[in-house]
Amino acid sequence: NQFDSRGRRPRGPSSGPGRGRGPSPDRRPPFRPRRPPTTQERFADARGMTFEALGTFENRRAFVSDALEQLFYERSALPSDKGLATEMSYGIARRIATVDALLNAACSRPQDMVQDGLWRLMRIGAYQLAWLQSIPAHAAIHETVELAHRLHQPGWAGFLNAVLRRLQRDILPVDQAGWSSQRSLADLVANPDPSWLPLREVNAAAVR
């Protein structure tokens, strides 16, 4: 018989156990590096999915809910990431005028001089800093800057980091816990008014 039980031709005497230098026929194949992660694997986290959902919302004029539903169908995301992505995507879409007012106060360039993807990252960072007090400021900034690297845009990282740190340090309300004490969030959403925001006095005029 010219073939063994595995359908292979028998090797010569020099290939048997303990003979020659060739690999044993029963050895596993050589190690090969894992393929690079797909977009679906890379962006199955909350901030990555928020970035994509907002991109669909901005560029295709699609509903945020539809964009998120499609992403959740495609990605193996944790429930916590889905929840945070929903909060950030809906929140930014509803409060986009106020978020942009905050960014314009912190940014040294006008919005039309900033790349769309970078401004979208700035919106994600600003929303976390201004509305999600459950996320520490340093974590919100670090994770948003890290997303720029995962998008293969390391050149955005320094500018993004500087804008978010200035926003958090110099511009955001002194007492963020009391945002709704003078005006309800529902009213703010319905009628965005950046002049209402209780900003730090030194930079308040920049937003009006």
mmCIF file with all atom_site columns, C-alpha atoms in Angstrom:
data_model
loop_
_atom_site.group_PDB
_atom_site.id
_atom_site.type_symbol
_atom_site.label_atom_id
_atom_site.label_alt_id
_atom_site.label_comp_id
_atom_site.label_asym_id
_atom_site.label_entity_id
_atom_site.label_seq_id
_atom_site.pdbx_PDB_ins_code
_atom_site.Cartn_x
_atom_site.Cartn_y
_atom_site.Cartn_z
_atom_site.occupancy
_atom_site.B_iso_or_equiv
_atom_site.pdbx_formal_charge
_atom_site.auth_seq_id
_atom_site.auth_comp_id
_atom_site.auth_asym_id
_atom_site.auth_atom_id
_atom_site.pdbx_PDB_model_num
ATOM 1   C CA . ASN A 1 1   ? 0.000   0.000  0.000  1.00 0.00 ? 1   ASN A CA 1
ATOM 2   C CA . GLN A 1 2   ? 1.480   3.344  -1.043 1.00 0.00 ? 2   GLN A CA 1
ATOM 3   C CA . PHE A 1 3   ? -0.386  5.431  1.587  1.00 0.00 ? 3   PHE A CA 1
ATOM 4   C CA . ASP A 1 4   ? -0.696  5.212  5.362  1.00 0.00 ? 4   ASP A CA 1
ATOM 5   C CA . SER A 1 5   ? -3.922  5.522  7.379  1.00 0.00 ? 5   SER A CA 1
ATOM 6   C CA . ARG A 1 6   ? -3.836  9.345  7.076  1.00 0.00 ? 6   ARG A CA 1
ATOM 7   C CA . GLY A 1 7   ? -3.516  9.320  3.308  1.00 0.00 ? 7   GLY A CA 1
ATOM 8   C CA . ARG A 1 8   ? 0.179   10.185 3.280  1.00 0.00 ? 8   ARG A CA 1
ATOM 9   C CA . ARG A 1 9   ? 2.991   8.412  1.479  1.00 0.00 ? 9   ARG A CA 1
ATOM 10  C CA . PRO A 1 10  ? 5.331   6.575  3.854  1.00 0.00 ? 10  PRO A CA 1
ATOM 11  C CA . ARG A 1 11  ? 8.647   8.359  4.315  1.00 0.00 ? 11  ARG A CA 1
ATOM 12  C CA . GLY A 1 12  ? 11.991  6.668  3.675  1.00 0.00 ? 12  GLY A CA 1
ATOM 13  C CA . PRO A 1 13  ? 14.138  5.187  6.425  1.00 0.00 ? 13  PRO A CA 1
ATOM 14  C CA . SER A 1 14  ? 15.946  8.455  6.963  1.00 0.00 ? 14  SER A CA 1
ATOM 15  C CA . SER A 1 15  ? 12.691  10.116 8.018  1.00 0.00 ? 15  SER A CA 1
ATOM 16  C CA . GLY A 1 16  ? 11.716  7.646  10.740 1.00 0.00 ? 16  GLY A CA 1
ATOM 17  C CA . PRO A 1 17  ? 11.765  8.352  14.480 1.00 0.00 ? 17  PRO A CA 1
ATOM 18  C CA . GLY A 1 18  ? 15.220  9.326  15.647 1.00 0.00 ? 18  GLY A CA 1
ATOM 19  C CA . ARG A 1 19  ? 16.598  9.460  12.070 1.00 0.00 ? 19  ARG A CA 1
ATOM 20  C CA . GLY A 1 20  ? 17.525  12.452 10.010 1.00 0.00 ? 20  GLY A CA 1
ATOM 21  C CA . ARG A 1 21  ? 16.771  16.070 10.835 1.00 0.00 ? 21  ARG A CA 1
ATOM 22  C CA . GLY A 1 22  ? 13.366  16.504 9.207  1.00 0.00 ? 22  GLY A CA 1
ATOM 23  C CA . PRO A 1 23  ? 10.299  17.158 11.367 1.00 0.00 ? 23  PRO A CA 1
ATOM 24  C CA . SER A 1 24  ? 8.248   14.256 12.575 1.00 0.00 ? 24  SER A CA 1
ATOM 25  C CA . PRO A 1 25  ? 5.092   13.725 10.462 1.00 0.00 ? 25  PRO A CA 1
ATOM 26  C CA . ASP A 1 26  ? 2.972   13.968 13.652 1.00 0.00 ? 26  ASP A CA 1
ATOM 27  C CA . ARG A 1 27  ? 4.256   17.395 14.733 1.00 0.00 ? 27  ARG A CA 1
ATOM 28  C CA . ARG A 1 28  ? 1.879   20.344 14.716 1.00 0.00 ? 28  ARG A CA 1
ATOM 29  C CA . PRO A 1 29  ? 2.311   22.898 11.921 1.00 0.00 ? 29  PRO A CA 1
ATOM 30  C CA . PRO A 1 30  ? 4.639   25.808 12.691 1.00 0.00 ? 30  PRO A CA 1
ATOM 31  C CA . PHE A 1 31  ? 3.219   28.740 14.634 1.00 0.00 ? 31  PHE A CA 1
ATOM 32  C CA . ARG A 1 32  ? 1.819   31.543 12.543 1.00 0.00 ? 32  ARG A CA 1
ATOM 33  C CA . PRO A 1 33  ? 0.897   34.961 13.988 1.00 0.00 ? 33  PRO A CA 1
ATOM 34  C CA . ARG A 1 34  ? -2.800  35.618 14.443 1.00 0.00 ? 34  ARG A CA 1
ATOM 35  C CA . ARG A 1 35  ? -4.338  37.680 11.690 1.00 0.00 ? 35  ARG A CA 1
ATOM 36  C CA . PRO A 1 36  ? -4.831  41.391 12.415 1.00 0.00 ? 36  PRO A CA 1
ATOM 37  C CA . PRO A 1 37  ? -8.147  42.120 14.146 1.00 0.00 ? 37  PRO A CA 1
ATOM 38  C CA . THR A 1 38  ? -11.054 43.006 11.909 1.00 0.00 ? 38  THR A CA 1
ATOM 39  C CA . THR A 1 39  ? -12.921 46.291 12.291 1.00 0.00 ? 39  THR A CA 1
ATOM 40  C CA . GLN A 1 40  ? -15.692 44.383 14.028 1.00 0.00 ? 40  GLN A CA 1
ATOM 41  C CA . GLU A 1 41  ? -13.255 43.043 16.630 1.00 0.00 ? 41  GLU A CA 1
ATOM 42  C CA . ARG A 1 42  ? -11.375 46.307 17.032 1.00 0.00 ? 42  ARG A CA 1
ATOM 43  C CA . PHE A 1 43  ? -14.462 48.411 17.613 1.00 0.00 ? 43  PHE A CA 1
ATOM 44  C CA . ALA A 1 44  ? -16.639 46.221 19.807 1.00 0.00 ? 44  ALA A CA 1
ATOM 45  C CA . ASP A 1 45  ? -16.108 48.636 22.693 1.00 0.00 ? 45  ASP A CA 1
ATOM 46  C CA . ALA A 1 46  ? -18.378 51.519 23.705 1.00 0.00 ? 46  ALA A CA 1
ATOM 47  C CA . ARG A 1 47  ? -16.302 54.421 22.372 1.00 0.00 ? 47  ARG A CA 1
ATOM 48  C CA . GLY A 1 48  ? -15.463 52.665 19.107 1.00 0.00 ? 48  GLY A CA 1
ATOM 49  C CA . MET A 1 49  ? -19.103 51.878 18.409 1.00 0.00 ? 49  MET A CA 1
ATOM 50  C CA . THR A 1 50  ? -20.096 55.419 19.361 1.00 0.00 ? 50  THR A CA 1
ATOM 51  C CA . PHE A 1 51  ? -17.554 56.787 16.874 1.00 0.00 ? 51  PHE A CA 1
ATOM 52  C CA . GLU A 1 52  ? -19.003 54.632 14.093 1.00 0.00 ? 52  GLU A CA 1
ATOM 53  C CA . ALA A 1 53  ? -22.636 55.302 14.982 1.00 0.00 ? 53  ALA A CA 1
ATOM 54  C CA . LEU A 1 54  ? -22.061 59.058 15.005 1.00 0.00 ? 54  LEU A CA 1
ATOM 55  C CA . GLY A 1 55  ? -20.226 58.800 11.696 1.00 0.00 ? 55  GLY A CA 1
ATOM 56  C CA . THR A 1 56  ? -23.260 57.109 10.163 1.00 0.00 ? 56  THR A CA 1
ATOM 57  C CA . PHE A 1 57  ? -25.515 59.736 11.756 1.00 0.00 ? 57  PHE A CA 1
ATOM 58  C CA . GLU A 1 58  ? -23.415 62.626 10.389 1.00 0.00 ? 58  GLU A CA 1
ATOM 59  C CA . ASN A 1 59  ? -22.525 61.314 6.935  1.00 0.00 ? 59  ASN A CA 1
ATOM 60  C CA . ARG A 1 60  ? -25.590 59.323 5.925  1.00 0.00 ? 60  ARG A CA 1
ATOM 61  C CA . ARG A 1 61  ? -28.218 61.254 7.857  1.00 0.00 ? 61  ARG A CA 1
ATOM 62  C CA . ALA A 1 62  ? -29.318 57.963 9.397  1.00 0.00 ? 62  ALA A CA 1
ATOM 63  C CA . PHE A 1 63  ? -30.967 57.589 12.774 1.00 0.00 ? 63  PHE A CA 1
ATOM 64  C CA . VAL A 1 64  ? -28.552 56.889 15.605 1.00 0.00 ? 64  VAL A CA 1
ATOM 65  C CA . SER A 1 65  ? -30.842 54.084 16.769 1.00 0.00 ? 65  SER A CA 1
ATOM 66  C CA . ASP A 1 66  ? -30.576 52.326 13.389 1.00 0.00 ? 66  ASP A CA 1
ATOM 67  C CA . ALA A 1 67  ? -26.790 52.708 13.307 1.00 0.00 ? 67  ALA A CA 1
ATOM 68  C CA . LEU A 1 68  ? -26.438 51.254 16.804 1.00 0.00 ? 68  LEU A CA 1
ATOM 69  C CA . GLU A 1 69  ? -28.829 48.399 16.080 1.00 0.00 ? 69  GLU A CA 1
ATOM 70  C CA . GLN A 1 70  ? -26.698 47.391 13.093 1.00 0.00 ? 70  GLN A CA 1
ATOM 71  C CA . LEU A 1 71  ? -23.460 47.624 15.084 1.00 0.00 ? 71  LEU A CA 1
ATOM 72  C CA . PHE A 1 72  ? -24.866 45.555 17.944 1.00 0.00 ? 72  PHE A CA 1
ATOM 73  C CA . TYR A 1 73  ? -25.966 42.916 15.426 1.00 0.00 ? 73  TYR A CA 1
ATOM 74  C CA . GLU A 1 74  ? -22.479 42.745 13.882 1.00 0.00 ? 74  GLU A CA 1
ATOM 75  C CA . ARG A 1 75  ? -20.309 42.978 16.996 1.00 0.00 ? 75  ARG A CA 1
ATOM 76  C CA . SER A 1 76  ? -19.748 40.710 19.961 1.00 0.00 ? 76  SER A CA 1
ATOM 77  C CA . ALA A 1 77  ? -20.023 43.536 22.472 1.00 0.00 ? 77  ALA A CA 1
ATOM 78  C CA . LEU A 1 78  ? -20.533 43.326 26.215 1.00 0.00 ? 78  LEU A CA 1
ATOM 79  C CA . PRO A 1 79  ? -23.883 44.583 27.564 1.00 0.00 ? 79  PRO A CA 1
ATOM 80  C CA . SER A 1 80  ? -22.021 47.321 29.466 1.00 0.00 ? 80  SER A CA 1
ATOM 81  C CA . ASP A 1 81  ? -20.396 48.538 26.246 1.00 0.00 ? 81  ASP A CA 1
ATOM 82  C CA . LYS A 1 82  ? -23.742 48.517 24.451 1.00 0.00 ? 82  LYS A CA 1
ATOM 83  C CA . GLY A 1 83  ? -25.278 50.538 27.263 1.00 0.00 ? 83  GLY A CA 1
ATOM 84  C CA . LEU A 1 84  ? -22.496 53.131 27.294 1.00 0.00 ? 84  LEU A CA 1
ATOM 85  C CA . ALA A 1 85  ? -22.457 53.386 23.494 1.00 0.00 ? 85  ALA A CA 1
ATOM 86  C CA . THR A 1 86  ? -26.207 54.016 23.547 1.00 0.00 ? 86  THR A CA 1
ATOM 87  C CA . GLU A 1 87  ? -25.892 56.682 26.240 1.00 0.00 ? 87  GLU A CA 1
ATOM 88  C CA . MET A 1 88  ? -23.072 58.506 24.460 1.00 0.00 ? 88  MET A CA 1
ATOM 89  C CA . SER A 1 89  ? -24.501 58.270 20.931 1.00 0.00 ? 89  SER A CA 1
ATOM 90  C CA . TYR A 1 90  ? -27.997 59.437 21.889 1.00 0.00 ? 90  TYR A CA 1
ATOM 91  C CA . GLY A 1 91  ? -26.632 62.061 24.266 1.00 0.00 ? 91  GLY A CA 1
ATOM 92  C CA . ILE A 1 92  ? -24.250 63.613 21.745 1.00 0.00 ? 92  ILE A CA 1
ATOM 93  C CA . ALA A 1 93  ? -26.877 63.619 18.992 1.00 0.00 ? 93  ALA A CA 1
ATOM 94  C CA . ARG A 1 94  ? -29.411 65.351 21.270 1.00 0.00 ? 94  ARG A CA 1
ATOM 95  C CA . ARG A 1 95  ? -26.973 67.879 22.755 1.00 0.00 ? 95  ARG A CA 1
ATOM 96  C CA . ILE A 1 96  ? -24.769 68.434 19.732 1.00 0.00 ? 96  ILE A CA 1
ATOM 97  C CA . ALA A 1 97  ? -25.118 72.241 19.762 1.00 0.00 ? 97  ALA A CA 1
ATOM 98  C CA . THR A 1 98  ? -24.070 72.456 23.403 1.00 0.00 ? 98  THR A CA 1
ATOM 99  C CA . VAL A 1 99  ? -21.228 69.963 22.968 1.00 0.00 ? 99  VAL A CA 1
ATOM 100 C CA . ASP A 1 100 ? -19.897 71.958 20.011 1.00 0.00 ? 100 ASP A CA 1
ATOM 101 C CA . ALA A 1 101 ? -20.165 75.202 21.986 1.00 0.00 ? 101 ALA A CA 1
ATOM 102 C CA . LEU A 1 102 ? -17.983 73.710 24.699 1.00 0.00 ? 102 LEU A CA 1
ATOM 103 C CA . LEU A 1 103 ? -15.456 72.467 22.148 1.00 0.00 ? 103 LEU A CA 1
ATOM 104 C CA . ASN A 1 104 ? -15.293 75.810 20.360 1.00 0.00 ? 104 ASN A CA 1
ATOM 105 C CA . ALA A 1 105 ? -14.442 77.414 23.693 1.00 0.00 ? 105 ALA A CA 1
ATOM 106 C CA . ALA A 1 106 ? -11.629 74.930 24.309 1.00 0.00 ? 106 ALA A CA 1
ATOM 107 C CA . CYS A 1 107 ? -10.292 74.571 20.780 1.00 0.00 ? 107 CYS A CA 1
ATOM 108 C CA . SER A 1 108 ? -7.753  76.929 19.190 1.00 0.00 ? 108 SER A CA 1
ATOM 109 C CA . ARG A 1 109 ? -9.130  76.240 15.699 1.00 0.00 ? 109 ARG A CA 1
ATOM 110 C CA . PRO A 1 110 ? -12.629 76.752 14.283 1.00 0.00 ? 110 PRO A CA 1
ATOM 111 C CA . GLN A 1 111 ? -14.590 73.587 13.639 1.00 0.00 ? 111 GLN A CA 1
ATOM 112 C CA . ASP A 1 112 ? -14.286 73.876 9.844  1.00 0.00 ? 112 ASP A CA 1
ATOM 113 C CA . MET A 1 113 ? -10.496 73.703 10.232 1.00 0.00 ? 113 MET A CA 1
ATOM 114 C CA . VAL A 1 114 ? -10.625 70.386 12.115 1.00 0.00 ? 114 VAL A CA 1
ATOM 115 C CA . GLN A 1 115 ? -11.020 67.015 10.391 1.00 0.00 ? 115 GLN A CA 1
ATOM 116 C CA . ASP A 1 116 ? -14.472 65.489 10.791 1.00 0.00 ? 116 ASP A CA 1
ATOM 117 C CA . GLY A 1 117 ? -13.204 62.330 12.471 1.00 0.00 ? 117 GLY A CA 1
ATOM 118 C CA . LEU A 1 118 ? -11.097 64.296 14.949 1.00 0.00 ? 118 LEU A CA 1
ATOM 119 C CA . TRP A 1 119 ? -14.015 66.587 15.819 1.00 0.00 ? 119 TRP A CA 1
ATOM 120 C CA . ARG A 1 120 ? -16.172 63.505 16.357 1.00 0.00 ? 120 ARG A CA 1
ATOM 121 C CA . LEU A 1 121 ? -13.609 62.157 18.828 1.00 0.00 ? 121 LEU A CA 1
ATOM 122 C CA . MET A 1 122 ? -13.602 65.532 20.565 1.00 0.00 ? 122 MET A CA 1
ATOM 123 C CA . ARG A 1 123 ? -17.383 65.322 20.898 1.00 0.00 ? 123 ARG A CA 1
ATOM 124 C CA . ILE A 1 124 ? -17.103 61.869 22.457 1.00 0.00 ? 124 ILE A CA 1
ATOM 125 C CA . GLY A 1 125 ? -14.503 63.081 24.950 1.00 0.00 ? 125 GLY A CA 1
ATOM 126 C CA . ALA A 1 126 ? -16.387 66.277 25.761 1.00 0.00 ? 126 ALA A CA 1
ATOM 127 C CA . TYR A 1 127 ? -19.643 64.432 26.391 1.00 0.00 ? 127 TYR A CA 1
ATOM 128 C CA . GLN A 1 128 ? -17.968 62.078 28.836 1.00 0.00 ? 128 GLN A CA 1
ATOM 129 C CA . LEU A 1 129 ? -16.334 64.942 30.708 1.00 0.00 ? 129 LEU A CA 1
ATOM 130 C CA . ALA A 1 130 ? -19.438 67.124 30.879 1.00 0.00 ? 130 ALA A CA 1
ATOM 131 C CA . TRP A 1 131 ? -22.265 64.634 31.363 1.00 0.00 ? 131 TRP A CA 1
ATOM 132 C CA . LEU A 1 132 ? -20.891 61.306 32.567 1.00 0.00 ? 132 LEU A CA 1
ATOM 133 C CA . GLN A 1 133 ? -19.556 61.981 36.025 1.00 0.00 ? 133 GLN A CA 1
ATOM 134 C CA . SER A 1 134 ? -19.445 58.214 36.661 1.00 0.00 ? 134 SER A CA 1
ATOM 135 C CA . ILE A 1 135 ? -16.385 58.091 34.365 1.00 0.00 ? 135 ILE A CA 1
ATOM 136 C CA . PRO A 1 136 ? -13.266 59.696 35.911 1.00 0.00 ? 136 PRO A CA 1
ATOM 137 C CA . ALA A 1 137 ? -11.921 62.545 33.800 1.00 0.00 ? 137 ALA A CA 1
ATOM 138 C CA . HIS A 1 138 ? -8.495  60.944 33.357 1.00 0.00 ? 138 HIS A CA 1
ATOM 139 C CA . ALA A 1 139 ? -10.096 57.713 32.102 1.00 0.00 ? 139 ALA A CA 1
ATOM 140 C CA . ALA A 1 140 ? -12.404 59.548 29.693 1.00 0.00 ? 140 ALA A CA 1
ATOM 141 C CA . ILE A 1 141 ? -9.482  61.464 28.189 1.00 0.00 ? 141 ILE A CA 1
ATOM 142 C CA . HIS A 1 142 ? -7.110  58.499 28.049 1.00 0.00 ? 142 HIS A CA 1
ATOM 143 C CA . GLU A 1 143 ? -9.607  56.131 26.428 1.00 0.00 ? 143 GLU A CA 1
ATOM 144 C CA . THR A 1 144 ? -10.682 58.717 23.851 1.00 0.00 ? 144 THR A CA 1
ATOM 145 C CA . VAL A 1 145 ? -7.065  59.484 22.910 1.00 0.00 ? 145 VAL A CA 1
ATOM 146 C CA . GLU A 1 146 ? -6.372  55.752 22.719 1.00 0.00 ? 146 GLU A CA 1
ATOM 147 C CA . LEU A 1 147 ? -9.217  55.427 20.211 1.00 0.00 ? 147 LEU A CA 1
ATOM 148 C CA . ALA A 1 148 ? -7.364  57.871 17.935 1.00 0.00 ? 148 ALA A CA 1
ATOM 149 C CA . HIS A 1 149 ? -4.435  55.434 17.906 1.00 0.00 ? 149 HIS A CA 1
ATOM 150 C CA . ARG A 1 150 ? -6.743  52.512 17.147 1.00 0.00 ? 150 ARG A CA 1
ATOM 151 C CA . LEU A 1 151 ? -8.099  54.507 14.233 1.00 0.00 ? 151 LEU A CA 1
ATOM 152 C CA . HIS A 1 152 ? -4.501  54.736 12.978 1.00 0.00 ? 152 HIS A CA 1
ATOM 153 C CA . GLN A 1 153 ? -4.506  58.492 13.503 1.00 0.00 ? 153 GLN A CA 1
ATOM 154 C CA . PRO A 1 154 ? -1.660  59.045 16.003 1.00 0.00 ? 154 PRO A CA 1
ATOM 155 C CA . GLY A 1 155 ? -1.292  62.606 14.704 1.00 0.00 ? 155 GLY A CA 1
ATOM 156 C CA . TRP A 1 156 ? -4.671  63.442 16.259 1.00 0.00 ? 156 TRP A CA 1
ATOM 157 C CA . ALA A 1 157 ? -3.697  62.271 19.730 1.00 0.00 ? 157 ALA A CA 1
ATOM 158 C CA . GLY A 1 158 ? -1.741  65.308 20.963 1.00 0.00 ? 158 GLY A CA 1
ATOM 159 C CA . PHE A 1 159 ? -4.297  67.862 19.788 1.00 0.00 ? 159 PHE A CA 1
ATOM 160 C CA . LEU A 1 160 ? -7.202  65.801 21.112 1.00 0.00 ? 160 LEU A CA 1
ATOM 161 C CA . ASN A 1 161 ? -5.516  65.376 24.481 1.00 0.00 ? 161 ASN A CA 1
ATOM 162 C CA . ALA A 1 162 ? -4.784  69.110 24.755 1.00 0.00 ? 162 ALA A CA 1
ATOM 163 C CA . VAL A 1 163 ? -8.342  70.180 23.882 1.00 0.00 ? 163 VAL A CA 1
ATOM 164 C CA . LEU A 1 164 ? -9.981  67.731 26.305 1.00 0.00 ? 164 LEU A CA 1
ATOM 165 C CA . ARG A 1 165 ? -7.616  68.622 29.144 1.00 0.00 ? 165 ARG A CA 1
ATOM 166 C CA . ARG A 1 166 ? -8.234  72.331 28.645 1.00 0.00 ? 166 ARG A CA 1
ATOM 167 C CA . LEU A 1 167 ? -11.964 71.700 28.531 1.00 0.00 ? 167 LEU A CA 1
ATOM 168 C CA . GLN A 1 168 ? -11.864 69.728 31.759 1.00 0.00 ? 168 GLN A CA 1
ATOM 169 C CA . ARG A 1 169 ? -9.464  72.071 33.558 1.00 0.00 ? 169 ARG A CA 1
ATOM 170 C CA . ASP A 1 170 ? -10.491 75.569 32.471 1.00 0.00 ? 170 ASP A CA 1
ATOM 171 C CA . ILE A 1 171 ? -13.957 75.586 30.947 1.00 0.00 ? 171 ILE A CA 1
ATOM 172 C CA . LEU A 1 172 ? -16.360 73.012 32.320 1.00 0.00 ? 172 LEU A CA 1
ATOM 173 C CA . PRO A 1 173 ? -18.786 74.110 35.044 1.00 0.00 ? 173 PRO A CA 1
ATOM 174 C CA . VAL A 1 174 ? -17.287 74.514 38.456 1.00 0.00 ? 174 VAL A CA 1
ATOM 175 C CA . ASP A 1 175 ? -20.115 72.508 40.012 1.00 0.00 ? 175 ASP A CA 1
ATOM 176 C CA . GLN A 1 176 ? -21.060 69.894 37.457 1.00 0.00 ? 176 GLN A CA 1
ATOM 177 C CA . ALA A 1 177 ? -23.363 68.168 39.916 1.00 0.00 ? 177 ALA A CA 1
ATOM 178 C CA . GLY A 1 178 ? -25.610 71.250 39.923 1.00 0.00 ? 178 GLY A CA 1
ATOM 179 C CA . TRP A 1 179 ? -26.132 71.601 36.192 1.00 0.00 ? 179 TRP A CA 1
ATOM 180 C CA . SER A 1 180 ? -29.897 71.088 36.397 1.00 0.00 ? 180 SER A CA 1
ATOM 181 C CA . SER A 1 181 ? -30.455 73.233 39.491 1.00 0.00 ? 181 SER A CA 1
ATOM 182 C CA . GLN A 1 182 ? -31.280 76.340 37.391 1.00 0.00 ? 182 GLN A CA 1
ATOM 183 C CA . ARG A 1 183 ? -32.619 74.699 34.257 1.00 0.00 ? 183 ARG A CA 1
ATOM 184 C CA . SER A 1 184 ? -33.724 71.151 33.550 1.00 0.00 ? 184 SER A CA 1
ATOM 185 C CA . LEU A 1 185 ? -31.787 68.948 31.181 1.00 0.00 ? 185 LEU A CA 1
ATOM 186 C CA . ALA A 1 186 ? -34.977 68.437 29.178 1.00 0.00 ? 186 ALA A CA 1
ATOM 187 C CA . ASP A 1 187 ? -35.168 72.196 28.634 1.00 0.00 ? 187 ASP A CA 1
ATOM 188 C CA . LEU A 1 188 ? -31.490 72.316 27.690 1.00 0.00 ? 188 LEU A CA 1
ATOM 189 C CA . VAL A 1 189 ? -31.972 69.537 25.151 1.00 0.00 ? 189 VAL A CA 1
ATOM 190 C CA . ALA A 1 190 ? -35.024 71.219 23.630 1.00 0.00 ? 190 ALA A CA 1
ATOM 191 C CA . ASN A 1 191 ? -33.442 74.693 23.556 1.00 0.00 ? 191 ASN A CA 1
ATOM 192 C CA . PRO A 1 192 ? -29.631 74.486 23.583 1.00 0.00 ? 192 PRO A CA 1
ATOM 193 C CA . ASP A 1 193 ? -28.205 77.724 24.931 1.00 0.00 ? 193 ASP A CA 1
ATOM 194 C CA . PRO A 1 194 ? -24.437 77.746 25.539 1.00 0.00 ? 194 PRO A CA 1
ATOM 195 C CA . SER A 1 195 ? -24.656 81.077 27.382 1.00 0.00 ? 195 SER A CA 1
ATOM 196 C CA . TRP A 1 196 ? -26.608 79.323 30.159 1.00 0.00 ? 196 TRP A CA 1
ATOM 197 C CA . LEU A 1 197 ? -23.811 76.917 30.993 1.00 0.00 ? 197 LEU A CA 1
ATOM 198 C CA . PRO A 1 198 ? -22.233 77.880 34.331 1.00 0.00 ? 198 PRO A CA 1
ATOM 199 C CA . LEU A 1 199 ? -18.718 77.930 32.873 1.00 0.00 ? 199 LEU A CA 1
ATOM 200 C CA . ARG A 1 200 ? -15.628 78.989 34.686 1.00 0.00 ? 200 ARG A CA 1
ATOM 201 C CA . GLU A 1 201 ? -15.606 82.776 34.749 1.00 0.00 ? 201 GLU A CA 1
ATOM 202 C CA . VAL A 1 202 ? -12.267 83.165 32.994 1.00 0.00 ? 202 VAL A CA 1
ATOM 203 C CA . ASN A 1 203 ? -13.532 81.595 29.752 1.00 0.00 ? 203 ASN A CA 1
ATOM 204 C CA . ALA A 1 204 ? -17.284 82.103 29.893 1.00 0.00 ? 204 ALA A CA 1
ATOM 205 C CA . ALA A 1 205 ? -17.196 84.967 27.384 1.00 0.00 ? 205 ALA A CA 1
ATOM 206 C CA . ALA A 1 206 ? -15.615 82.716 24.759 1.00 0.00 ? 206 ALA A CA 1
ATOM 207 C CA . VAL A 1 207 ? -18.798 80.647 24.499 1.00 0.00 ? 207 VAL A CA 1
ATOM 208 C CA . ARG A 1 208 ? -21.328 83.458 24.297 1.00 0.00 ? 208 ARG A CA 1
#
